[in-house]
XYZ file of C-alpha atoms in Angstrom:
335
model
C 0.073 -0.412 0.108
C 1.328 3.414 -0.684
C 2.462 5.925 1.890
C 1.877 8.336 -0.041
C -0.304 11.388 1.343
C -1.335 14.380 -1.516
C -3.780 15.895 0.958
C -4.020 17.758 4.607
C -2.960 15.920 7.338
C 0.674 14.736 7.662
C 2.064 17.268 9.783
C 5.010 15.192 12.714
C 4.449 15.996 16.022
C 7.286 14.100 17.893
C 10.339 16.224 19.352
C 7.109 19.027 20.669
C 9.357 21.030 23.226
C 12.332 20.506 20.297
C 10.748 21.582 18.348
C 9.379 24.860 19.935
C 13.014 25.817 21.749
C 13.591 25.558 17.693
C 12.093 29.033 17.277
C 14.387 30.369 19.897
C 17.849 28.543 19.024
C 17.281 29.637 15.517
C 15.877 33.010 16.334
C 19.639 33.464 17.738
C 21.315 32.230 15.462
C 19.740 33.992 11.884
C 19.710 37.414 13.822
C 23.423 37.236 15.019
C 24.250 36.250 11.506
C 22.886 38.704 9.977
C 23.477 41.494 12.480
C 27.262 40.717 13.599
C 28.611 41.912 10.078
C 26.781 45.237 9.977
C 26.877 46.180 13.599
C 30.618 45.314 13.232
C 31.072 47.970 9.876
C 28.459 50.623 12.396
C 30.021 50.776 15.664
C 33.081 51.773 17.049
C 32.815 49.212 19.882
C 32.307 46.348 17.921
C 36.282 46.475 16.058
C 36.823 43.397 13.634
C 39.502 43.588 11.677
C 39.230 44.347 7.850
C 40.677 40.159 6.841
C 37.724 39.250 8.904
C 35.541 41.426 7.312
C 36.744 40.407 3.938
C 36.192 36.646 4.998
C 32.775 37.029 5.833
C 32.087 39.008 2.784
C 32.859 36.877 -0.056
C 31.997 33.511 1.912
C 28.859 35.094 2.387
C 28.528 35.469 -1.900
C 29.581 31.791 -1.665
C 26.597 30.848 0.216
C 24.496 32.730 -1.272
C 24.692 30.831 -5.055
C 25.156 27.745 -3.551
C 21.697 28.574 -2.038
C 19.887 29.283 -5.225
C 21.363 26.145 -7.081
C 21.134 23.735 -4.051
C 18.206 24.686 -0.878
C 15.820 26.221 -3.635
C 16.027 25.137 -7.773
C 16.777 21.416 -7.272
C 13.653 21.370 -3.928
C 11.549 23.465 -6.644
C 11.934 21.116 -9.887
C 11.314 18.062 -7.093
C 8.249 19.802 -5.806
C 7.161 20.937 -8.588
C 7.562 17.155 -10.226
C 5.658 15.858 -7.280
C 3.044 12.436 -7.423
C 0.885 14.697 -6.326
C 0.400 16.729 -9.493
C -1.438 16.289 -12.066
C 0.725 14.978 -15.009
C 0.361 18.478 -17.032
C 3.118 19.398 -14.895
C 5.445 16.721 -15.726
C 5.304 18.373 -19.105
C 6.511 21.241 -18.779
C 9.912 22.164 -16.442
C 8.511 24.502 -14.847
C 10.217 25.092 -11.929
C 13.259 26.555 -15.004
C 10.757 28.662 -16.648
C 9.965 30.586 -13.253
C 13.449 30.851 -12.423
C 14.073 32.424 -16.106
C 10.942 34.681 -15.447
C 12.226 35.898 -12.388
C 15.987 36.493 -13.333
C 14.931 38.749 -16.302
C 12.258 40.264 -13.877
C 14.486 41.216 -11.482
C 16.813 42.932 -14.174
C 14.229 44.969 -16.043
C 13.825 46.296 -12.500
C 17.292 46.993 -11.816
C 17.646 48.313 -15.594
C 14.912 50.405 -14.923
C 15.832 51.827 -11.736
C 19.364 52.693 -12.712
C 17.976 55.290 -15.298
C 16.641 56.640 -13.504
C 18.321 57.732 -11.097
C 21.663 58.501 -13.451
C 19.127 60.641 -15.554
C 18.023 62.671 -12.061
C 21.747 62.894 -12.039
C 22.624 64.041 -15.474
C 19.940 66.732 -14.584
C 22.734 67.666 -11.244
C 25.547 67.533 -14.000
C 26.643 64.340 -12.187
C 27.216 61.175 -13.619
C 28.002 57.614 -12.364
C 30.753 54.944 -13.190
C 28.444 51.957 -13.788
C 31.056 49.979 -12.746
C 32.054 51.890 -9.933
C 32.586 49.364 -7.637
C 36.899 50.555 -6.171
C 38.502 50.478 -3.054
C 34.929 49.555 -0.102
C 32.819 48.671 -2.751
C 29.294 47.213 -2.374
C 27.041 44.754 -4.730
C 23.586 46.104 -3.807
C 24.868 49.768 -5.007
C 23.225 52.884 -6.731
C 23.695 55.719 -8.885
C 27.231 57.101 -7.739
C 28.690 60.503 -8.538
C 32.074 60.196 -9.363
C 34.507 62.787 -10.405
C 38.087 61.979 -12.030
C 41.424 63.211 -10.842
C 43.638 62.692 -8.169
C 44.764 65.957 -6.616
C 43.051 67.483 -3.523
C 41.040 70.349 -5.232
C 39.727 67.092 -7.380
C 38.389 65.499 -3.780
C 37.550 68.896 -2.368
C 35.704 69.204 -5.587
C 34.245 65.736 -5.604
C 33.300 66.039 -1.660
C 31.075 69.433 -1.633
C 29.444 68.319 -5.238
C 28.846 64.530 -3.584
C 27.119 66.995 -0.334
C 25.152 69.068 -2.753
C 23.757 65.796 -4.243
C 22.996 64.117 -1.115
C 21.379 67.807 0.485
C 19.583 68.066 -2.098
C 18.644 64.414 -3.558
C 19.658 62.466 -0.143
C 16.960 59.883 -1.826
C 18.357 59.277 -5.324
C 21.787 56.825 -4.121
C 19.876 55.103 -1.275
C 16.684 54.407 -3.338
C 19.261 51.870 -5.768
C 20.737 50.108 -2.989
C 17.806 49.803 -1.169
C 15.898 48.141 -4.526
C 19.407 45.880 -4.777
C 19.666 44.473 -1.226
C 15.330 44.155 -1.268
C 15.646 42.806 -3.902
C 18.360 39.676 -2.481
C 16.445 39.560 0.426
C 13.087 38.911 -0.693
C 14.263 35.590 -1.821
C 16.124 34.875 1.200
C 12.865 36.010 3.486
C 10.359 33.384 1.132
C 13.211 30.594 1.465
C 13.419 31.550 4.666
C 10.065 31.226 5.924
C 9.544 27.882 3.539
C 12.365 26.281 5.056
C 10.414 27.305 9.605
C 7.027 25.234 7.897
C 9.000 22.686 7.181
C 11.282 22.795 10.249
C 7.859 22.472 12.063
C 6.223 19.834 10.951
C 8.606 17.072 9.115
C 9.988 13.919 10.383
C 13.774 13.336 10.224
C 13.523 16.599 12.479
C 16.787 16.385 15.142
C 18.585 15.848 11.569
C 16.620 19.153 10.071
C 17.381 21.087 13.082
C 21.213 21.464 13.348
C 21.169 21.218 9.457
C 19.112 24.535 9.591
C 20.876 26.235 12.273
C 24.287 26.413 10.337
C 22.137 26.986 6.633
C 20.379 29.982 8.468
C 23.288 31.305 10.249
C 25.070 31.183 7.129
C 23.115 32.469 5.119
C 22.797 35.428 7.725
C 26.391 36.036 7.563
C 25.796 36.652 3.477
C 22.687 38.855 3.853
C 24.532 40.264 6.839
C 27.841 41.515 4.566
C 25.449 42.846 1.847
C 23.165 45.393 4.300
C 26.611 45.960 5.731
C 27.736 47.616 2.898
C 25.105 49.964 2.249
C 26.204 53.328 1.694
C 23.321 55.492 2.876
C 22.363 59.508 4.338
C 22.716 58.623 7.516
C 18.847 58.924 8.617
C 18.544 55.822 7.044
C 21.272 54.098 9.497
C 18.109 52.024 10.736
C 17.609 49.997 6.940
C 20.480 48.036 7.380
C 19.518 47.266 10.975
C 15.855 46.291 10.033
C 16.936 44.158 7.371
C 19.068 41.767 9.533
C 15.853 41.830 12.246
C 14.119 40.569 9.546
C 15.949 38.227 8.368
C 16.681 36.752 11.812
C 12.892 36.431 12.831
C 11.415 35.380 9.511
C 12.286 31.275 10.131
C 11.495 31.559 13.254
C 7.981 33.378 12.237
C 7.920 30.349 9.677
C 8.352 27.111 12.216
C 5.378 29.185 15.287
C 3.204 28.835 12.066
C 3.820 25.183 11.684
C 3.370 24.843 14.724
C 0.305 26.576 14.875
C -1.120 24.046 11.349
C 0.688 21.079 12.411
C -1.801 18.439 12.411
C -3.505 20.107 9.580
C -0.579 21.184 6.921
C 1.225 18.136 5.295
C 4.607 20.030 2.992
C 3.373 17.001 0.927
C 0.428 17.617 -0.158
C -0.567 18.646 -3.943
C -1.297 22.234 -2.739
C 1.709 22.440 -0.233
C 4.174 21.636 -3.473
C 3.124 23.491 -5.928
C 3.018 26.739 -3.551
C 6.575 25.898 -2.214
C 7.932 24.602 -6.012
C 6.969 27.786 -7.582
C 8.212 30.585 -4.102
C 11.198 28.381 -4.452
C 11.584 29.033 -8.062
C 11.384 32.448 -7.981
C 13.578 32.721 -4.697
C 15.857 30.841 -7.122
C 16.111 33.285 -9.922
C 16.085 36.746 -7.829
C 18.686 34.793 -5.876
C 21.055 33.654 -9.137
C 20.207 37.395 -10.478
C 21.991 38.493 -6.876
C 25.087 35.660 -6.597
C 26.285 35.920 -10.112
C 25.702 39.675 -11.116
C 25.349 41.484 -8.061
C 27.799 39.790 -6.065
C 30.188 37.354 -8.447
C 30.725 40.273 -11.758
C 30.445 43.266 -9.445
C 32.608 42.387 -6.605
C 35.308 40.702 -8.921
C 35.135 41.592 -13.064
C 33.875 45.053 -12.454
C 36.032 45.591 -9.120
C 39.701 47.460 -10.076
C 40.575 46.311 -6.717
C 40.425 43.255 -8.179
C 41.286 43.655 -11.037
C 44.543 45.710 -9.730
C 45.121 43.493 -7.230
C 47.915 41.073 -6.358
C 47.502 37.458 -6.676
C 47.128 36.586 -3.582
C 44.214 38.920 -2.785
C 42.532 37.609 -5.605
C 43.180 33.897 -5.083
C 42.295 34.576 -1.032
C 38.963 36.317 -2.197
C 38.041 33.064 -4.668
C 39.132 31.065 -1.909
C 35.995 32.429 0.349
C 33.561 32.408 -1.893
C 34.750 28.988 -2.714
C 34.396 28.054 0.908
C 31.212 29.283 1.608
C 29.367 27.580 -2.236
C 31.143 24.376 -0.547
C 29.883 24.738 3.147
C 26.658 26.023 1.532
C 26.277 22.759 -1.134
C 27.618 20.408 1.324
C 24.707 21.268 3.646
C 22.406 20.011 0.490
C 23.091 16.875 1.829
C 20.816 16.622 4.325
C 18.054 19.613 3.823
């Protein structure tokens, strides 16, 4: 007799106390991972050497890329080919198509945002370097005012113009940066919510719980380093902290919701497979775009620090990224 259950119910109720405790344990891990880079970069009392911060940045980039492929796209393909779904779902690779749709949607949104920002800067007599990633560059970027020249007078002129720009249109740079990091966080939050729902009802709770602690902490580190690199006017300083806290509470919230519907929620049901498959596919596209375009391309290919830097520095950065990617890919063996 088949164990296939495509209807409601079916959620495991074992380890009830540990499942409740997981809400608070994962809350601490997720929030710490996301908040640590932000506080380290914005406070004087939590001083972290630049080498450690760079490691976290490149490690986090690898984590995000591996998450897209191993923890989102692969499960989405499985979910949308579930035997609980009608045969029509098997006639086309919907998971890959939805990821593709997501990638190009994000591309168009970001292109329109940058064209708008560039036009606004041009009206002020300023321009921005489309590959503007020098020292201290950030992936979640926006149009940046750039004046070429290396002497003190040109630096003073640059500073004066940037100050005037911030005074007259302080929201231009901020908008581009916030859009970039919002795109990343949106994809991660969808994934985190689904992880929480699954953990609350999965029968293999103990193994999944341990893996998700590391998964969410490492992923938080990736998100946190992106948030830490936001260069916003002082009135927007709260954005990075709010972003880190939002990431921290999402998986615990998913666990709490999952526990609330534990007796009726079946993650393998027809509806759950379709919903989670579609959301995982869209999230995969978001993280693929962010990881490959915003992180790899802008942090390496178009980054003057990488192009002109020493071979040792470039090799170190790539090694950190591959290490993060490898660790996250390995966790996919269990979750």
